[in-house]
Coordinates of C-alpha atoms and ligand atoms in Angstrom, one line a residue:
M1 CA 35.7 -12.6 -13.9
I2 CA 39.4 -13.0 -12.2
K3 CA 38.2 -10.9 -9.0
L4 CA 35.5 -13.0 -8.7
I5 CA 37.4 -16.3 -9.0
E6 CA 39.6 -14.8 -6.7
K7 CA 37.2 -13.8 -4.2
L8 CA 35.4 -17.5 -4.5
Y9 CA 38.9 -18.8 -4.0
N10 CA 39.6 -16.5 -0.9
T11 CA 35.8 -16.2 0.9
R12 CA 34.4 -19.7 -0.4
S13 CA 31.2 -17.6 -0.8
L14 CA 29.4 -15.8 -3.1
S15 CA 26.0 -14.0 -4.0
L16 CA 23.3 -15.8 -5.9
D17 CA 23.7 -13.1 -8.7
E18 CA 27.5 -13.9 -8.5
Y19 CA 27.4 -17.2 -8.9
E20 CA 25.0 -16.6 -12.0
Y21 CA 27.4 -14.7 -13.5
L22 CA 30.7 -16.8 -12.8
I23 CA 28.3 -19.8 -14.5
S24 CA 26.5 -17.5 -17.6
N25 CA 30.0 -15.9 -18.6
R26 CA 31.9 -18.9 -18.6
T27 CA 34.9 -19.6 -21.4
E28 CA 37.7 -22.2 -21.6
E29 CA 40.3 -20.1 -20.0
Y30 CA 38.4 -19.6 -16.8
A31 CA 37.3 -23.5 -16.5
E32 CA 41.3 -24.1 -16.7
K33 CA 41.7 -21.7 -13.9
L34 CA 39.0 -23.0 -11.8
A35 CA 40.1 -26.4 -12.4
S36 CA 43.7 -25.6 -11.3
L37 CA 42.4 -23.9 -8.3
A38 CA 40.6 -26.5 -7.3
R39 CA 43.2 -29.6 -7.8
Q40 CA 45.2 -27.2 -5.3
R41 CA 42.6 -27.4 -2.9
A42 CA 41.8 -31.1 -3.0
N43 CA 45.4 -31.5 -2.9
E44 CA 45.9 -29.8 0.0
V45 CA 43.2 -31.7 2.2
Y46 CA 43.7 -35.3 0.6
G47 CA 47.0 -34.8 -1.2
N48 CA 46.8 -36.8 -4.5
K49 CA 44.4 -39.8 -3.1
I50 CA 41.3 -40.7 -4.7
F51 CA 38.9 -42.7 -2.6
V52 CA 36.5 -46.0 -4.1
R53 CA 33.2 -46.9 -2.7
G54 CA 32.2 -50.2 -3.8
L55 CA 28.4 -49.4 -5.2
I56 CA 25.8 -52.1 -4.8
E57 CA 22.4 -51.6 -6.8
I58 CA 19.9 -53.6 -4.2
T59 CA 16.6 -52.8 -6.0
N60 CA 15.4 -51.0 -9.1
I61 CA 11.8 -51.2 -7.7
C62 CA 10.5 -47.7 -6.5
K63 CA 7.1 -46.3 -5.2
N64 CA 8.0 -43.2 -7.1
D65 CA 7.5 -41.3 -10.2
C66 CA 10.3 -38.8 -11.1
L67 CA 10.3 -37.7 -14.8
Y68 CA 13.9 -38.2 -15.4
C69 CA 14.5 -41.3 -13.9
G70 CA 14.3 -45.0 -15.8
I71 CA 13.5 -47.0 -12.9
R72 CA 10.2 -44.8 -12.3
R73 CA 7.3 -46.7 -11.1
S74 CA 5.2 -46.0 -14.4
N75 CA 8.0 -47.7 -16.5
K76 CA 6.5 -50.9 -17.4
A77 CA 9.7 -51.6 -20.0
C78 CA 11.8 -52.0 -16.8
Q79 CA 12.7 -55.5 -15.5
R80 CA 12.3 -55.3 -11.9
Y81 CA 14.6 -57.0 -9.6
R82 CA 15.5 -57.0 -5.4
L83 CA 18.6 -58.2 -4.1
T84 CA 18.0 -61.2 -1.4
K85 CA 20.3 -60.2 2.0
E86 CA 22.6 -63.3 1.0
E87 CA 23.2 -61.6 -2.6
I88 CA 24.1 -58.3 -0.9
L89 CA 26.3 -59.9 1.6
S90 CA 28.1 -61.5 -1.6
C91 CA 28.8 -58.2 -3.1
C92 CA 30.1 -57.1 0.1
E93 CA 32.6 -60.3 0.4
E94 CA 33.9 -60.0 -3.1
G95 CA 34.6 -56.4 -2.6
N96 CA 36.4 -56.7 0.8
R97 CA 38.5 -59.1 -0.6
I98 CA 39.3 -56.5 -3.5
G99 CA 39.9 -54.2 -0.9
Y100 CA 36.8 -51.7 -0.8
K101 CA 36.3 -50.4 2.3
T102 CA 32.8 -48.5 2.1
F103 CA 29.7 -50.3 0.6
V104 CA 27.4 -48.2 -0.7
L105 CA 23.7 -49.8 -1.0
Q106 CA 21.6 -48.0 -3.3
G107 CA 18.2 -48.2 -4.8
G108 CA 14.9 -47.5 -5.8
E109 CA 12.1 -47.0 -2.7
D110 CA 11.1 -50.3 -2.2
G111 CA 8.8 -50.8 0.4
F112 CA 10.3 -54.5 0.7
F113 CA 13.2 -52.9 2.7
T114 CA 11.2 -51.9 5.8
D115 CA 13.5 -50.8 8.6
E116 CA 13.6 -54.0 9.7
V117 CA 14.6 -55.9 6.9
L118 CA 17.2 -52.7 6.0
C119 CA 18.7 -52.4 9.8
D120 CA 19.5 -56.3 9.6
I121 CA 21.3 -55.9 6.5
V122 CA 23.6 -52.7 7.9
K123 CA 24.3 -55.0 11.0
E124 CA 25.6 -57.7 9.6
I125 CA 27.5 -56.1 7.3
K126 CA 29.3 -54.3 9.8
K127 CA 29.4 -57.4 12.0
R128 CA 31.4 -58.8 9.0
Y129 CA 33.4 -55.9 8.1
P130 CA 34.0 -53.5 10.9
E131 CA 36.8 -51.6 9.2
A132 CA 34.4 -50.3 6.7
A133 CA 32.0 -47.6 5.8
V134 CA 28.4 -48.6 5.3
T135 CA 26.7 -45.5 3.3
L136 CA 23.0 -45.8 2.3
S137 CA 21.4 -44.3 -0.7
M138 CA 17.7 -45.7 -0.3
G139 CA 15.5 -42.2 -0.6
E140 CA 13.2 -40.6 1.4
R141 CA 12.2 -42.0 4.7
S142 CA 11.4 -40.9 8.2
Y143 CA 13.5 -39.7 10.7
E144 CA 12.5 -43.0 13.0
S145 CA 13.7 -44.7 10.1
Y146 CA 17.1 -42.8 9.7
K147 CA 17.9 -43.2 13.4
A148 CA 17.2 -46.9 13.5
L149 CA 19.5 -47.1 10.1
K150 CA 22.0 -45.1 12.5
E151 CA 21.8 -47.3 15.4
A152 CA 22.5 -50.1 12.9
G153 CA 25.6 -48.6 12.3
A154 CA 25.1 -46.7 9.1
D155 CA 27.8 -44.2 8.4
R156 CA 27.3 -42.4 5.7
Y157 CA 24.0 -41.3 3.9
L158 CA 23.4 -40.1 0.2
L159 CA 20.4 -38.4 -1.1
R160 CA 20.5 -35.5 -3.6
H161 CA 18.3 -32.7 -3.6
E162 CA 18.2 -32.7 -7.0
T163 CA 17.5 -28.8 -7.8
A164 CA 17.2 -26.1 -4.9
D165 CA 14.4 -24.4 -6.8
P166 CA 11.3 -25.6 -5.6
E167 CA 9.5 -24.8 -9.0
H168 CA 12.1 -26.6 -10.9
Y169 CA 11.5 -29.3 -8.7
S170 CA 8.2 -29.6 -9.2
M171 CA 8.5 -29.8 -13.2
L172 CA 11.1 -32.8 -12.4
H173 CA 8.9 -35.1 -9.9
P174 CA 5.2 -36.0 -9.5
E175 CA 2.8 -33.8 -7.2
E176 CA 3.3 -35.9 -4.3
L177 CA 7.1 -35.4 -3.8
T178 CA 8.4 -31.7 -2.7
L179 CA 11.6 -30.0 -2.3
E180 CA 10.4 -29.7 1.5
N181 CA 10.3 -33.3 2.3
R182 CA 13.9 -33.7 0.3
M183 CA 15.4 -30.8 2.6
R184 CA 13.5 -32.5 5.8
C185 CA 15.4 -35.3 4.9
L186 CA 18.8 -33.9 4.3
D187 CA 18.5 -31.5 8.1
D188 CA 17.1 -34.9 9.8
L189 CA 20.8 -37.0 8.2
K190 CA 22.4 -34.8 9.3
S191 CA 21.4 -34.1 12.9
L192 CA 21.3 -37.8 13.1
G193 CA 25.4 -37.6 12.8
Y194 CA 25.3 -39.2 9.6
Q195 CA 28.1 -37.8 6.8
V196 CA 25.2 -36.4 4.4
G197 CA 25.7 -36.1 1.0
C198 CA 23.5 -33.7 -1.3
G199 CA 23.8 -33.2 -5.3
F200 CA 21.8 -32.6 -8.4
M201 CA 21.8 -32.9 -12.2
V202 CA 23.5 -30.8 -14.6
G203 CA 21.1 -29.9 -17.5
S204 CA 18.3 -31.5 -16.0
P205 CA 15.0 -30.3 -18.5
Y206 CA 14.1 -26.9 -17.6
Q207 CA 17.1 -26.0 -15.3
T208 CA 18.4 -22.0 -15.8
Y209 CA 21.7 -20.9 -14.6
G210 CA 19.6 -19.1 -11.9
H211 CA 18.4 -22.4 -10.4
I212 CA 22.2 -23.5 -10.9
A213 CA 22.9 -20.8 -8.6
K214 CA 20.7 -21.5 -6.3
D215 CA 22.4 -25.1 -6.1
L216 CA 25.3 -23.5 -5.6
K217 CA 24.4 -21.4 -2.6
F218 CA 22.4 -24.2 -0.9
I219 CA 25.3 -26.2 -1.2
E220 CA 27.2 -23.5 0.5
E221 CA 25.1 -22.8 3.1
F222 CA 24.0 -26.6 4.1
S223 CA 27.6 -27.8 4.1
P224 CA 27.3 -31.4 3.0
D225 CA 30.1 -33.8 3.6
M226 CA 29.6 -35.1 -0.2
C227 CA 28.4 -33.6 -3.1
G228 CA 27.0 -35.9 -6.1
I229 CA 27.1 -33.7 -9.5
G230 CA 26.6 -35.2 -12.5
P231 CA 24.8 -34.6 -16.1
F232 CA 21.3 -35.4 -16.5
I233 CA 21.0 -37.9 -19.2
S234 CA 17.8 -39.0 -20.9
H235 CA 15.9 -42.4 -20.7
R236 CA 13.8 -43.8 -23.4
D237 CA 10.8 -45.0 -21.4
T238 CA 10.7 -41.6 -19.6
P239 CA 8.6 -38.3 -20.5
F240 CA 12.2 -36.9 -20.8
K241 CA 13.3 -39.0 -23.3
D242 CA 13.6 -36.5 -26.2
E243 CA 15.1 -33.7 -24.1
K244 CA 19.4 -33.3 -24.3
S245 CA 21.7 -34.4 -22.0
G246 CA 23.9 -31.8 -19.5
S247 CA 27.2 -31.6 -20.7
L248 CA 30.6 -32.9 -19.7
E249 CA 32.0 -29.3 -19.8
L250 CA 29.3 -27.5 -17.5
T251 CA 29.4 -30.3 -15.2
C252 CA 32.9 -30.2 -15.1
Y253 CA 33.1 -26.3 -14.0
L254 CA 30.6 -26.9 -11.8
L255 CA 32.8 -29.7 -9.6
S256 CA 35.5 -27.0 -9.5
I257 CA 33.6 -24.2 -8.1
V258 CA 32.1 -27.0 -5.1
R259 CA 35.6 -28.2 -4.6
L260 CA 36.5 -24.0 -4.1
I261 CA 33.3 -23.7 -2.0
H262 CA 34.4 -26.5 0.4
P263 CA 37.8 -27.7 0.0
H264 CA 37.1 -30.2 2.6
I265 CA 34.2 -32.0 0.7
L266 CA 34.2 -35.5 -0.8
L267 CA 33.3 -34.9 -4.5
P268 CA 32.5 -38.1 -6.9
S269 CA 33.7 -37.7 -10.2
T270 CA 30.4 -39.8 -11.6
T271 CA 29.3 -42.5 -13.6
A272 CA 27.1 -40.5 -15.6
L273 CA 30.1 -38.1 -16.5
G274 CA 32.1 -41.0 -17.8
T275 CA 29.1 -42.3 -19.6
I276 CA 28.7 -39.0 -21.8
H277 CA 32.1 -38.9 -22.5
P278 CA 35.0 -41.5 -22.5
D279 CA 37.6 -39.4 -20.7
G280 CA 34.5 -37.9 -18.1
R281 CA 35.8 -39.9 -15.4
Q282 CA 39.6 -38.3 -15.4
M283 CA 38.1 -35.3 -16.3
G284 CA 36.0 -34.7 -13.2
I285 CA 39.3 -35.7 -11.3
L286 CA 41.0 -33.0 -13.1
S287 CA 38.0 -30.3 -12.2
G288 CA 38.5 -31.4 -8.7
A289 CA 36.4 -34.5 -7.7
N290 CA 38.3 -37.0 -5.5
V291 CA 36.2 -40.0 -5.6
V292 CA 35.0 -42.6 -7.3
M293 CA 32.3 -45.2 -7.2
P294 CA 32.9 -48.6 -9.1
N295 CA 30.0 -50.8 -9.5
L296 CA 30.0 -53.9 -7.3
S297 CA 26.5 -55.0 -8.3
P298 CA 25.9 -58.7 -9.6
E299 CA 26.2 -58.3 -13.7
D300 CA 22.5 -59.4 -14.1
A301 CA 21.4 -56.3 -11.8
K302 CA 24.0 -53.8 -13.0
S303 CA 22.2 -54.0 -16.7
K304 CA 18.3 -53.5 -15.2
Y305 CA 19.6 -50.6 -12.9
T306 CA 19.4 -48.2 -16.1
L307 CA 18.8 -44.7 -14.1
Y308 CA 19.7 -43.6 -17.7
D309 CA 20.2 -44.8 -21.5
N310 CA 23.9 -46.2 -21.7
K311 CA 24.7 -46.2 -18.4
L312 CA 27.9 -47.8 -18.2
H313 CA 28.7 -50.6 -16.1
S314 CA 31.7 -52.2 -17.7
G315 CA 36.0 -51.7 -17.5
A316 CA 36.9 -49.2 -15.1
E317 CA 33.6 -48.6 -14.2
S318 CA 33.3 -52.2 -12.9
A319 CA 34.5 -52.8 -9.4
R320 CA 36.1 -55.9 -9.9
E321 CA 38.4 -54.1 -12.6
L322 CA 40.1 -52.4 -9.9
N323 CA 43.4 -52.4 -11.4
K324 CA 42.1 -50.8 -14.8
L325 CA 40.6 -47.9 -12.6
K326 CA 44.2 -47.8 -10.6
E327 CA 46.0 -47.2 -14.1
L328 CA 43.6 -45.0 -15.3
M329 CA 44.0 -42.7 -12.2
S330 CA 47.6 -43.1 -12.2
S331 CA 47.9 -41.9 -15.6
I332 CA 47.1 -38.6 -14.9
G333 CA 48.5 -38.4 -11.5
Y334 CA 46.1 -39.9 -9.0
K335 CA 46.5 -42.3 -6.4
I336 CA 43.6 -44.8 -5.9
V337 CA 43.6 -45.7 -2.4
T338 CA 41.6 -48.3 -0.4
E339 CA 41.2 -46.3 3.2
R340 CA 37.9 -45.8 4.3
G341 CA 38.0 -42.1 3.1
D342 CA 35.9 -40.4 5.6
V343 CA 35.6 -36.7 5.3
I344 CA 38.1 -34.4 7.1
K345 CA 36.3 -31.6 8.7
E346 CA 37.6 -28.7 8.7
Ligands
LIG401 N1 16.4 -43.7 -5.1 C1 17.6 -43.0 -4.5 C2 18.5 -43.0 -5.4 C3 18.0 -42.8 -6.9 S1 18.9 -43.0 -8.0 C4 17.1 -41.4 -4.2 O1 16.2 -41.0 -4.3 O2 18.1 -40.9 -3.5 C5 20.8 -41.9 -7.6 C6 20.5 -39.9 -8.5 O3 20.7 -40.7 -9.8 C7 19.6 -39.7 -8.5 O4 19.6 -38.8 -7.1 C8 19.4 -38.4 -9.8 O5 19.8 -37.4 -9.5 C9 20.4 -39.6 -11.0 N2 19.6 -39.8 -11.8 C10 18.5 -40.2 -11.8 N3 17.8 -40.1 -13.2 C11 19.1 -39.8 -13.9 C12 19.1 -39.5 -15.2 N4 18.2 -39.4 -16.3 N5 20.1 -38.8 -15.8 C13 21.0 -38.7 -14.9 N6 21.2 -39.1 -13.3 C14 19.9 -39.5 -13.0

């Protein structure tokens, strides 16, 4: 095991079998070893800086029916909303005042946000805050659409691959959604020059260690600029309502591995991690993460953007309470910075 950890640290690459072995045979002691190497790597590239992103959840209307997701179209209990351009801009204004220099626009796949509508919003944000980065997380779109949004000024795009195994993908999604198209989107985004983020849920239904090994191999080979990894958490109004949540411990272990595969990657300590454990956010950072994405959505939207049960949105999770987050991070030796926080390429 120690040999394997050293190999990962030195070569940044393992075989599928080795990744699976590393996950299956984990102990607390190995987890601490990986975490300490991961912190060292993050420190070599980014120092003790933690980047913040202001997350704006612009719509929970979605044409998709992903089995795990609380805003899936079949969920009739979900109260739907969509922010107007003015509301989105006023979130940015507030975020800008607090010091955020990245705005992440995330939402369901809502047909209202055509290229025309979304490009107009991106252009306006870039015009008002030229020093800020705009990240989009609006799901699967065409090459032409991603191109138009890039030309409008979008800098980054988050699109988790969710699972790198096609069969597992089909157990989490309805038939019309395929891993092949997700991968097409990720390739398009990369070729258009976006800083691109992929990622997956830990402990999603039917997930095996073999699947996770494939996720790690995919992340190694695709070499994304960012990677979102958080535990699966069930939502009461989805087909997966009785499935158990992913663990804090395995999520942190995987964050450390991803940091060792790609020392330069931007790795968020996710809201889902903070939701399953009161110290989740800090533990993610201590496992090698270097980004947090506090919520900048209007209060009413926050409570309706329920991807999973009990999703956090107050306290240090709220973008308006940056001071709380600063205290939390400084208590573990890290410093929240309000720079743009672009990826440092190798
Ligand atoms: N429509 C956009 C944004 C999706 S929400 C897109 O397709 O990219 C962002 C992420 O939340 C998803 O990629 C998924 O990995 C995660 N998510 C959704 N439901 C979840 C759940 N029940 N538990 C944990 N994470 C979930």
